[in-house]
XYZ file of C-alpha atoms in Angstrom:
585
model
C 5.907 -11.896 11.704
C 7.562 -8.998 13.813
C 11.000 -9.269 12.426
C 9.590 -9.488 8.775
C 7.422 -6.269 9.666
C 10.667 -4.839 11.261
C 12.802 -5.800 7.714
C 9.844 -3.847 5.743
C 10.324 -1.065 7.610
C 13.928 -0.697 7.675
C 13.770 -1.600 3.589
C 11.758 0.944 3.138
C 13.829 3.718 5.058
C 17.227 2.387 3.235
C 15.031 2.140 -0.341
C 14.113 6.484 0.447
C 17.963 7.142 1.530
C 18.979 5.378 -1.782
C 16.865 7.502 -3.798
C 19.602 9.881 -3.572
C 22.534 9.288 -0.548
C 24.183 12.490 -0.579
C 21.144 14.726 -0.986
C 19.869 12.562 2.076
C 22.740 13.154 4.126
C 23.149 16.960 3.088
C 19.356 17.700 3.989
C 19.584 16.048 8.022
C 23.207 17.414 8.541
C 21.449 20.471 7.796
C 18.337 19.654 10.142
C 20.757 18.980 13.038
C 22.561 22.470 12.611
C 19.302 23.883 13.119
C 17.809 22.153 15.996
C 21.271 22.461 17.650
C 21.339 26.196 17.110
C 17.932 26.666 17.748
C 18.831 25.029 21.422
C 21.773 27.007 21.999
C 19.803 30.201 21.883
C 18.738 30.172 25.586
C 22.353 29.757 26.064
C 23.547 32.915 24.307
C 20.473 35.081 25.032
C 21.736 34.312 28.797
C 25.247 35.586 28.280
C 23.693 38.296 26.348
C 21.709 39.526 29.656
C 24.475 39.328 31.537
C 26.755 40.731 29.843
C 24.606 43.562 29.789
C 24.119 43.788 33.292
C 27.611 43.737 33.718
C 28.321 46.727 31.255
C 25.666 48.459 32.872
C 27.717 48.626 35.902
C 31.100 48.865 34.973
C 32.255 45.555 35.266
C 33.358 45.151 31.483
C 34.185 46.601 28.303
C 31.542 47.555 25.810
C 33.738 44.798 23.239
C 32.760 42.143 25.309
C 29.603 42.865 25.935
C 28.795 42.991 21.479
C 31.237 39.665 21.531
C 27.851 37.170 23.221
C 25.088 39.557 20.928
C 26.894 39.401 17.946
C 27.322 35.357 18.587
C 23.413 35.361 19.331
C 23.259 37.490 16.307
C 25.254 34.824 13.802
C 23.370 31.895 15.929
C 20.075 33.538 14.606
C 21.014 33.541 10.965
C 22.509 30.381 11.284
C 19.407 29.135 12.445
C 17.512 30.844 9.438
C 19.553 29.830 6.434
C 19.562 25.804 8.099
C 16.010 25.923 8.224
C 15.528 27.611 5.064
C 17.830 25.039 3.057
C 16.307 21.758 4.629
C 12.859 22.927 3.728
C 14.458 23.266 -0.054
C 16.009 19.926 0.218
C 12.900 18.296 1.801
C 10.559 19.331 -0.930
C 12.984 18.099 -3.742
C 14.074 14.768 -2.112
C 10.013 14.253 -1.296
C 9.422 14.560 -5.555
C 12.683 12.351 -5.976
C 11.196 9.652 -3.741
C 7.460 9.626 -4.689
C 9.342 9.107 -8.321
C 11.211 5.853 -7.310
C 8.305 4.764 -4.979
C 5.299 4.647 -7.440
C 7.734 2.814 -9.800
C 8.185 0.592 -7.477
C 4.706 -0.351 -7.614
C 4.199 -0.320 -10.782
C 6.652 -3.191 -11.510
C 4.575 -5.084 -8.644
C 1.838 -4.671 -10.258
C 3.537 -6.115 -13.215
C 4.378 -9.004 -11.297
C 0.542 -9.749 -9.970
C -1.445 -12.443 -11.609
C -3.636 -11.276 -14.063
C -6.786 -13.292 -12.456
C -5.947 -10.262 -9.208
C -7.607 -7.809 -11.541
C -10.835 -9.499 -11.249
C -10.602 -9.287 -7.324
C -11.790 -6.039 -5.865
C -9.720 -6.267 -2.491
C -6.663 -6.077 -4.905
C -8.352 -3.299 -6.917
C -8.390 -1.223 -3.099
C -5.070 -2.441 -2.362
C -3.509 -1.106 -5.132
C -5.371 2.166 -4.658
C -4.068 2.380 -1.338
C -0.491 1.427 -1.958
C -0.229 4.772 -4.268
C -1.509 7.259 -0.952
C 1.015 5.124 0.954
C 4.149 5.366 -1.220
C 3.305 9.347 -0.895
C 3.284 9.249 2.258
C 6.463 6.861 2.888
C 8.847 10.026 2.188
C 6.864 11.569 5.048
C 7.181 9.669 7.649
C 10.559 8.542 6.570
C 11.814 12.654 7.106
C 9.609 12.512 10.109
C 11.882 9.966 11.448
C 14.865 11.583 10.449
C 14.100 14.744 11.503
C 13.218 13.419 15.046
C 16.390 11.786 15.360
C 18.591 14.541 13.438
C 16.790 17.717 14.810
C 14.431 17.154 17.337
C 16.321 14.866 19.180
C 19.938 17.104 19.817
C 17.671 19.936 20.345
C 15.844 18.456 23.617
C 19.249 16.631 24.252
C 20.840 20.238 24.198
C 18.298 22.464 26.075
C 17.522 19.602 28.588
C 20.877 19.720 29.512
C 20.744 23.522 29.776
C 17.466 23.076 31.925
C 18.716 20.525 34.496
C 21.575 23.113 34.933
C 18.523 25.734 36.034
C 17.076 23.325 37.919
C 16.619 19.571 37.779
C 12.694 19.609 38.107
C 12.452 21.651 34.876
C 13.144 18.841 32.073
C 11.098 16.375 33.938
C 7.909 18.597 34.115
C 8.271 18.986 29.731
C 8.000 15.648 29.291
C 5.071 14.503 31.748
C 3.439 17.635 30.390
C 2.801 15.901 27.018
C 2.091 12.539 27.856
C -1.782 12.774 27.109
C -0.772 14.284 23.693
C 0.901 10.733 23.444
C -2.561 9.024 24.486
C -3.959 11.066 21.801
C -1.738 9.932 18.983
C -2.324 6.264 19.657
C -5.849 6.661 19.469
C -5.539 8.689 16.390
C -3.299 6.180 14.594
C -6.386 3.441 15.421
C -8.855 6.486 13.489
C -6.779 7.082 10.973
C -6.612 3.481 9.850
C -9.883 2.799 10.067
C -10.771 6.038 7.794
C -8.235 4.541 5.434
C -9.406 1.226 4.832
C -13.379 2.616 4.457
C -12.191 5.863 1.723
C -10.372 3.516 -0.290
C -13.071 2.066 -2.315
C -14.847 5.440 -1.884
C -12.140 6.949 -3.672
C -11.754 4.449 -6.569
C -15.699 4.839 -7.056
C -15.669 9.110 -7.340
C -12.607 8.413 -9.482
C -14.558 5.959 -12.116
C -17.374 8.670 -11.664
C -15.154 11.165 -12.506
C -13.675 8.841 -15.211
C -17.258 8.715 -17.261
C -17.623 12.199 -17.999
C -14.050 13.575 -18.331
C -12.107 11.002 -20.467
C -11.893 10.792 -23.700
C -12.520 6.939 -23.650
C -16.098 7.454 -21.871
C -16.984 11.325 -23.531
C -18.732 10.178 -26.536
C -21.339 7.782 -25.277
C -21.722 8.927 -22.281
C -23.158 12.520 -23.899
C -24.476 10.802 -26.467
C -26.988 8.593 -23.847
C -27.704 11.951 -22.060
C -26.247 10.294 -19.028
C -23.538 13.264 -18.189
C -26.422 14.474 -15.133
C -26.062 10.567 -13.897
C -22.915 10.022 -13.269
C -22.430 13.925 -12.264
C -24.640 12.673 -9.732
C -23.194 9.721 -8.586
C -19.782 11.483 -8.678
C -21.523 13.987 -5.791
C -22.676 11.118 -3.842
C -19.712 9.190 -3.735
C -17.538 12.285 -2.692
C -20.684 13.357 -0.357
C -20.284 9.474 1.183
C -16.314 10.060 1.241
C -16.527 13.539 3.421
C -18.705 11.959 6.016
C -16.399 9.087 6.639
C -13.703 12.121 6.643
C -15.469 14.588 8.562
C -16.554 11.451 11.175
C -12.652 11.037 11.665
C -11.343 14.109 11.983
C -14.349 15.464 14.361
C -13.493 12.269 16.448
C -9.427 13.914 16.710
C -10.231 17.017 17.210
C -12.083 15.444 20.414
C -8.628 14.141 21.260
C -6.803 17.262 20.666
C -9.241 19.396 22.712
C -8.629 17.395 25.771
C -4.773 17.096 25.039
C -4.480 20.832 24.530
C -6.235 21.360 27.992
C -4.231 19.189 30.190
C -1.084 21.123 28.068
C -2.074 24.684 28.799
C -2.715 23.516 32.906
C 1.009 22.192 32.033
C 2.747 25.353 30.518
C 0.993 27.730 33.360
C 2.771 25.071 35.486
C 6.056 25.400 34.229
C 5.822 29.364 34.720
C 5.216 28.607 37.855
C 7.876 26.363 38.884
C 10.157 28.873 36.958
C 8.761 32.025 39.192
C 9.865 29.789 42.236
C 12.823 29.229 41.366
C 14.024 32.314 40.495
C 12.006 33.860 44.003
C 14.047 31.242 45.806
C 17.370 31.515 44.101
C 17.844 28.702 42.258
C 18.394 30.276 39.389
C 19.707 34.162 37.944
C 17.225 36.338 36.488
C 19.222 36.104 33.421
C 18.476 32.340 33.392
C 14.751 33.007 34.033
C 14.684 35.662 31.295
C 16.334 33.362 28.895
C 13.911 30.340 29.999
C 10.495 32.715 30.010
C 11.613 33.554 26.434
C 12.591 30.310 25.264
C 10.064 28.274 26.819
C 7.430 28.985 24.137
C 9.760 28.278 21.605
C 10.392 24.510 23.585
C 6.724 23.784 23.835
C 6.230 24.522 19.791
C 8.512 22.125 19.050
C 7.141 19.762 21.695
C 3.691 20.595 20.046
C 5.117 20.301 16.843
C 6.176 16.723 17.495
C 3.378 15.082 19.214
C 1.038 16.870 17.327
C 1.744 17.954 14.006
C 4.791 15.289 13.561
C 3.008 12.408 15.626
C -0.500 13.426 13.980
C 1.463 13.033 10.481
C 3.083 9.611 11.567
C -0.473 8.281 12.897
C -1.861 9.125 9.570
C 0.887 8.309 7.145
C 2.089 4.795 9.119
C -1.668 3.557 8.429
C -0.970 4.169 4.730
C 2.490 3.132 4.608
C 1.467 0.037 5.935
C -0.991 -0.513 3.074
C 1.912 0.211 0.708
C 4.083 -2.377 2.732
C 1.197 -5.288 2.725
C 0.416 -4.151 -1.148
C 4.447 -5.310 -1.280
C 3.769 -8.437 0.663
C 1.241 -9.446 -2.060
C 2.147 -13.051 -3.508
C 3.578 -12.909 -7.090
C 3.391 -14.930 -10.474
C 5.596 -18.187 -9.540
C 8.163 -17.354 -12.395
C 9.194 -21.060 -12.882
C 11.776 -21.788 -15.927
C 12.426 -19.222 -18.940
C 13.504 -21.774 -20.889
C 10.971 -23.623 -22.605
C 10.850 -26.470 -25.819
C 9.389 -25.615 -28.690
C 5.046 -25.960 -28.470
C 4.447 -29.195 -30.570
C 1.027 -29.990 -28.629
C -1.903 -28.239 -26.396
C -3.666 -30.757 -24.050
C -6.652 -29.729 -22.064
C -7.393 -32.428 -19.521
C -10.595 -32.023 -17.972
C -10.129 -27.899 -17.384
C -12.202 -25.578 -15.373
C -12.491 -22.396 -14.260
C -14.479 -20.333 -12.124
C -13.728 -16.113 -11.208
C -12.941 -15.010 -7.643
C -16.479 -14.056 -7.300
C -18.120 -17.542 -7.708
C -19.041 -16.876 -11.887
C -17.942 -20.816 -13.156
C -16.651 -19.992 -16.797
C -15.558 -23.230 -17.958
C -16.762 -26.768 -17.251
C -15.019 -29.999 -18.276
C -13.062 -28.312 -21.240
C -11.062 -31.368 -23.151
C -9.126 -31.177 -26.348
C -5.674 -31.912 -28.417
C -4.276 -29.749 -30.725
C -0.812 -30.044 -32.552
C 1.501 -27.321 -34.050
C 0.451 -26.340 -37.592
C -2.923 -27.184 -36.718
C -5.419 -23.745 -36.940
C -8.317 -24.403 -34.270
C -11.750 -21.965 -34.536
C -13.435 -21.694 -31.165
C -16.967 -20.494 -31.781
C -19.969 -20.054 -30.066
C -22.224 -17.090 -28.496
C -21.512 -14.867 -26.280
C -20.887 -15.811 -23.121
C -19.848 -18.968 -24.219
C -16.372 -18.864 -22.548
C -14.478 -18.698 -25.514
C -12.307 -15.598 -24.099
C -11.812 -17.208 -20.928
C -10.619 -20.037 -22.685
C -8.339 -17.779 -24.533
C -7.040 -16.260 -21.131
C -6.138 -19.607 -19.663
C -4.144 -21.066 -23.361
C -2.391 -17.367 -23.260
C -1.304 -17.988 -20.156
C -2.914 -14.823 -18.131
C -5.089 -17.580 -16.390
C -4.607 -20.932 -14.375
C -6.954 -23.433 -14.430
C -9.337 -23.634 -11.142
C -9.473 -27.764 -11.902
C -7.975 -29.967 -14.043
C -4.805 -29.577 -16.473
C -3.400 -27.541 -19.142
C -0.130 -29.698 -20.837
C 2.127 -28.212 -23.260
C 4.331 -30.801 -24.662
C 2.140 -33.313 -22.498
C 3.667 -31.410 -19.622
C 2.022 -28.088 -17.040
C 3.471 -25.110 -17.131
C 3.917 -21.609 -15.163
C 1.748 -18.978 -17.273
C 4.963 -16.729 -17.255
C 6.710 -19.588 -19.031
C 3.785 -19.552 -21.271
C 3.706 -16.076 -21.838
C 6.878 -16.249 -23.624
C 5.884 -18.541 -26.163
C 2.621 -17.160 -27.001
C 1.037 -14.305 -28.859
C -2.577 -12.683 -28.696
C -4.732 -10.565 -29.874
C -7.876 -10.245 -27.651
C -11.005 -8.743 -28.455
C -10.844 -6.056 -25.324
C -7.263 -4.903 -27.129
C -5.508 -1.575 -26.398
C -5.172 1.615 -27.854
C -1.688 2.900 -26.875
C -1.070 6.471 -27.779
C 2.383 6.147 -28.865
C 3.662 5.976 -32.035
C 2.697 3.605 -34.701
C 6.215 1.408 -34.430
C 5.961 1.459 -30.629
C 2.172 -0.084 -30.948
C 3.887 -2.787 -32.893
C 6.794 -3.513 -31.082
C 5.711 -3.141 -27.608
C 7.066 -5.978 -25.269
C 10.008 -6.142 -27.894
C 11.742 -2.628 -27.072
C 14.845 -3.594 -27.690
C 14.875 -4.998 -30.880
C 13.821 -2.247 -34.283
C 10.685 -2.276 -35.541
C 11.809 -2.248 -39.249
C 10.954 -5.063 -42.010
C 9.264 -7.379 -39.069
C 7.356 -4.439 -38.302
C 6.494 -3.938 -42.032
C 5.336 -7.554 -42.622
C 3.239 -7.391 -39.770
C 1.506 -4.512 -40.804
C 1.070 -6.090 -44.703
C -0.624 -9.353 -42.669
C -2.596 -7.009 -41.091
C -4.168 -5.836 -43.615
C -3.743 -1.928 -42.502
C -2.538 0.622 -45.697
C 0.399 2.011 -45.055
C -0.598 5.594 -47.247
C 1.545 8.337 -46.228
C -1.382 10.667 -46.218
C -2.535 8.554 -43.471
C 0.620 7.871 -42.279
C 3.035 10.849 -42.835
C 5.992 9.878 -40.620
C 5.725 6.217 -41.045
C 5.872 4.355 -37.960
C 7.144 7.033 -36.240
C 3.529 8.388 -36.670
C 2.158 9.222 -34.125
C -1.188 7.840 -33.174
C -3.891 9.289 -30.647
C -5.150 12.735 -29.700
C -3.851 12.918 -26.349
C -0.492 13.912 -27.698
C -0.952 15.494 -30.875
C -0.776 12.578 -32.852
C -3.574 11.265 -35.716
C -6.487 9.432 -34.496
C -7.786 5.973 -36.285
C -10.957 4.161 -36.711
C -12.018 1.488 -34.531
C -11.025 -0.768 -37.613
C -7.597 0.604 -38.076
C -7.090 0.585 -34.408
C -8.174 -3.196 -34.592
C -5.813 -4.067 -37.535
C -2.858 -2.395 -35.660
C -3.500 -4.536 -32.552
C -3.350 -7.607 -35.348
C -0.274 -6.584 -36.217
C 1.110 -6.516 -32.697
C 0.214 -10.330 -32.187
C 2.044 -11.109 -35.423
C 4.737 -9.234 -35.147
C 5.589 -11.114 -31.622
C 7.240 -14.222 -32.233
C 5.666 -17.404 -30.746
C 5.042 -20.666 -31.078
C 1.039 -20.307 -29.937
C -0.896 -17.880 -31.695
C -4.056 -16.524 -30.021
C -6.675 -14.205 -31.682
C -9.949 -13.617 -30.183
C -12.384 -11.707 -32.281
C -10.225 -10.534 -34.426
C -12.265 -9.334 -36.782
C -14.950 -7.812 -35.040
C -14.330 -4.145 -35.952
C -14.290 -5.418 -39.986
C -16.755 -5.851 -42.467
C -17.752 -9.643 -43.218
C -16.624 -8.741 -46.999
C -12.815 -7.602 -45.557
C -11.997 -10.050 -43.060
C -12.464 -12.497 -45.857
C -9.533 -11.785 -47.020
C -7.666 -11.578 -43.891
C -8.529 -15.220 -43.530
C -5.478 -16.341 -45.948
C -3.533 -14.102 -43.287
C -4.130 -15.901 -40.236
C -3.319 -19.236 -42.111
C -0.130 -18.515 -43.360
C 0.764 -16.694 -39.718
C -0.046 -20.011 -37.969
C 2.367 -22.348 -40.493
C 4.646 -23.636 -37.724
C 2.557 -23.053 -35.074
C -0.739 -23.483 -32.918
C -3.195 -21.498 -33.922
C -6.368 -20.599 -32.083
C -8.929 -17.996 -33.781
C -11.629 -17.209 -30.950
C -14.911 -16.015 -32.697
C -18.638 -15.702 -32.683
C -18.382 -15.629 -36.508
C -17.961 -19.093 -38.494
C -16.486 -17.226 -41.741
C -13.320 -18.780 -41.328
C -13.976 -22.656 -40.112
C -13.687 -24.136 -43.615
C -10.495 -23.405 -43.489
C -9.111 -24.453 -39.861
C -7.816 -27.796 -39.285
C -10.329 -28.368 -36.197
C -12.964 -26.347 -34.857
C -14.102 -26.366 -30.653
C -18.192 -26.021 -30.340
C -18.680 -24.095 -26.901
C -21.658 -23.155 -24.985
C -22.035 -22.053 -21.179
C -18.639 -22.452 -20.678
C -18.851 -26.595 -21.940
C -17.402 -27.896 -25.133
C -20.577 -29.117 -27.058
C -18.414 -31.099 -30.016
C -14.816 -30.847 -31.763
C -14.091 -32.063 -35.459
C -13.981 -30.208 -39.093
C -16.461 -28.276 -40.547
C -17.946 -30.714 -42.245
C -18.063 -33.403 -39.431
C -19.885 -30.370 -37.024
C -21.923 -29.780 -39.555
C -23.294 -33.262 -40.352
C -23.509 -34.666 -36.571
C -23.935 -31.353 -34.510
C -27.332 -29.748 -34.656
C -26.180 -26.540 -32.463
C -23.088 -25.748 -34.628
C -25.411 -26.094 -37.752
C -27.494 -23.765 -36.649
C -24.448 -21.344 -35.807
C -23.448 -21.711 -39.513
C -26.422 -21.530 -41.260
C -27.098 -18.197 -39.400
C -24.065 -16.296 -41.022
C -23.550 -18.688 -43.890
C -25.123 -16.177 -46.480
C -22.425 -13.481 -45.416
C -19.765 -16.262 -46.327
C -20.842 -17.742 -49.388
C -18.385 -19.099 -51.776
């Protein structure tokens, strides 16, 4: 488990040096010219006394004595321009990396079963993962900059302070040892606060979410419920700031007593310094430079074990999020290449949700390519579930699922399938890119065309100016579309993928009885050659499928033709006869 952890960790350092190598090498060659001239100040301000002195008295020429000022003089701009360019470089490489990092994530998500969106410890995960990859660049240049600045600094001006006087090195370091205490407790905080804000921040965010987007706007105004969730936002984000406010009040407990046992520490060092220069140890010239360096050693002391350690406590409990959120099992990808869909055999299948909810009992049926099956029932049946689990987004919790008489990996059955469900998506791009998505590389030209015609959506160039490079959606600047258009578009997706399963699940529900008549022909034709499955609460189009499944509370009540159901199943002639006046013939 340890060298696993270890490997994530190093990954994740070589994955931010990748981002861009010579940026990353430019920025901490330039970190360790500043922490190295930084240390070598004490140095030259120490020449720069003496020589002094010595000018003062005759002992040399006024050249040398400007030779060690005008070297403390460069050493100080030196010092300026490093520090000024590894700031620029930090805050560029830091964008770079957040880039590659969230990317990163977002093909993992890609990769997660689709039954993980239902669970709401993935749902945190995720959340968390996104504050971690922001703060893997962070600890990442924390690291670096210990090791390329920090690091040859103390190396540099510990060297010059044993030469003082051996005690003086020693008494820095145990002077911060309780700020080390601190930052090991802080770490424990800071993870703790973590895992408890997550969920608080994914709850303000869908508060947030009902009153500001565009998806929520309308009804939400329109129920008058804009106070509610303006309310709930408050609470959430009033519930967030406590379990902040308990965290950091809990630090600052920590820091209080570290900064006291430093200051007894610095007054200390003063000491030891006045002693040594009262008993000869060292020149005043050395205790000059030390007094006026020594504030400048315990900043950067400060800096790192509080600032620098505080920021690694805080962003190593969020990286480590982001590393588990990497650790999360995948899809099983299986074989790509698959034989043609001839049959669907459901063997017994169920399925229940990760919270407990059992959607399917006992489902068993056959079904052969050409064939066009109607699933109907109510709502709540199961009949998208069922949909889920033939597309291939789902596994069965018990029994079996053959294609070909044989089981296969969903992503395997991803690639031969096609569906439309009845939650379908709006995506504001433009009208060939709704189409074509999950085909990029291929045109959307005559395919495109044909699937829009078997859609049923008009094509009218007062609609549709550019054609599908129309635009579609207000968010940026393109036309927006009814909830039927938007519906026949999303139709038009499913056909235009090629597949040997064909999956629509209320298709129709955004159209008029009258219209998706004749969109009936439609799906017929599209399922010649294949397995088709129309999922609906409607019975408009049973007469002409080749089978139709009866479902109800997740259980299939009967299978057979129209006019088997009909004559030997009393619930599926009630489910006709209530619509059967809309579909008259």
């Amino acid at each position: 488990m340890r060298t696993r952890r270890g490997r994530r960790w190093l990954e994740l350092c070589r994955d931010v040096a990748l981002v861009s190598p010579g940026m990353f090498f430019v920025e901490y060659l330039v970190s360790g010219i500043y922490g190295v001239s930084l240390a070598a100040t004490p140095l030259f301000l120490e020449r720069v006394f003496d020589g002094v002195s010595a000018f003062a008295v005759g002992k040399i020429s006024l050249e040398k004595m400007l030779l060690p000022i005008l070297g403390l003089f460069g050493l100080m701009i030196l010092s300026e321009i490093a520090a000024g360019a590894s700031d620029y470089l930090g805050e560029t490489y830091a964008d770079l990396t957040s880039q590659k990092l969230f990317y990163q994530i977002n093909r993992k998500i890609g990769k997660l079963s689709a039954i993980d969106f239902e669970k709401p410890q993935v749902l945190n995960q995720i959340n968390k993962a996104y504050q971690g990859a922001f703060s893997s660049r962070d600890l990442v240049h924390t690291f670096m900059d210990l090791l390329t600045m920090y690091l040859p600094y103390f190396i540099f001006y510990g060297w010059y302070l044993y030469q003082c006087r051996p005690l003086l090195p020693l008494a820095l370091v145990l002077i911060f040892v309780p700020v080390v205490l601190s930052q090991i407790v802080k770490g424990k905080l800071y993870a703790k606060q973590e895992d408890v804000s997550a969920p608080l921040r994914r709850k303000k965010d869908a508060f947030a979410s009902y009153v500001s987007t565009k998806e929520y706007a309308k009804e939400t105004r329109g129920h008058g419920a804009v106070p509610i969730f303006c309310r709930k936002f408050s609470s959430a984000q009033e519930e967030l700031n406590k379990c902040l406010k308990k965290t950091e009040t809990q630090i600052c407990k920590a820091d209080v007593i570290a900064l006291m046992l430093n200051m007894a520490g610095y007054f200390g060092v003063l000491v030891l310094l006045l002693g040594s220069v009262l008993g000869g140890h060292i020149r005043v010239s050395a205790f000059v430079a030390v007094f006026s360096s020594i504030r400048t050693a315990y900043e950067q002391l400060e800096e790192i074990f509080g600032d620098r350690a505080g920021a690694i406590s805080a962003a190593t409990a969020k990286v480590k999020n982001y590393l588990a959120f990497l650790e999360l099992p995948c899809e099983e990808r299986g074989q790509t290449e698959e034989a043609p869909v001839c049959s669907i055999d459901a063997e017994n299948v169920s399925f229940q949700y990760p919270d407990g909810t059992q959607a399917l009992r006992g489902i068993t049926f056959h079904a052969e390519r050409g064939q066009m099956i109607a699933v109907v029932g109510e709502n709540g049946s199961g009949k998208t579930t069922l949909s889920k689990l033939l597309a291939g987004l789902y596994e069965p919790s018990a029994g079996k699922l053959l294609y070909n008489g044989q089981e296969r990996k969903p992503p395997a059955i991803r690639l031969q399938t096609s569906q439309m469900f009845q939650q379908y998506n709006r995506y504001h791009m433009t009208l060939g890119q709704n189409i074509a998505i999950g085909r990029e590389l291929r045109p959307a030209g005559e395919e495109a065309w044909a699937a829009i015609d078997g859609a049923g959506l008009p094509l009218t160039t007062d609609r549709f100016p550019d054609g599908l490079e129309t635009m579609l959606g207000l968010t940026f600047g393109g036309i927006e579309l009814s909830g039927g258009q938007w519906q026949r578009i999303a139709l038009a997706r499913a056909i235009y993928r090629p597949c040997q399963v064909l999956i629509l699940d209320e298709p129709t529900a955004a159209i008029d009885p009258v219209e998706e008549t004749a969109l009936y022909r439609t799906f017929q034709e599209c399922c010649r050659g294949r397995i088709g499955f129309v999922v609906t609460h409607r019975t408009g189009m049973v007469k002409i499928c080749q089978q139709v499944i009866v479902m109800r509370q997740g259980s299939i009540v009967d299978c057979g033709t129209h006019e088997e159901l009909l004559l030997r199943c009393e619930y599926y002639h009630r489910l006709w006869h209530a619509q059967a006046d809309q579909y008259a013939c």
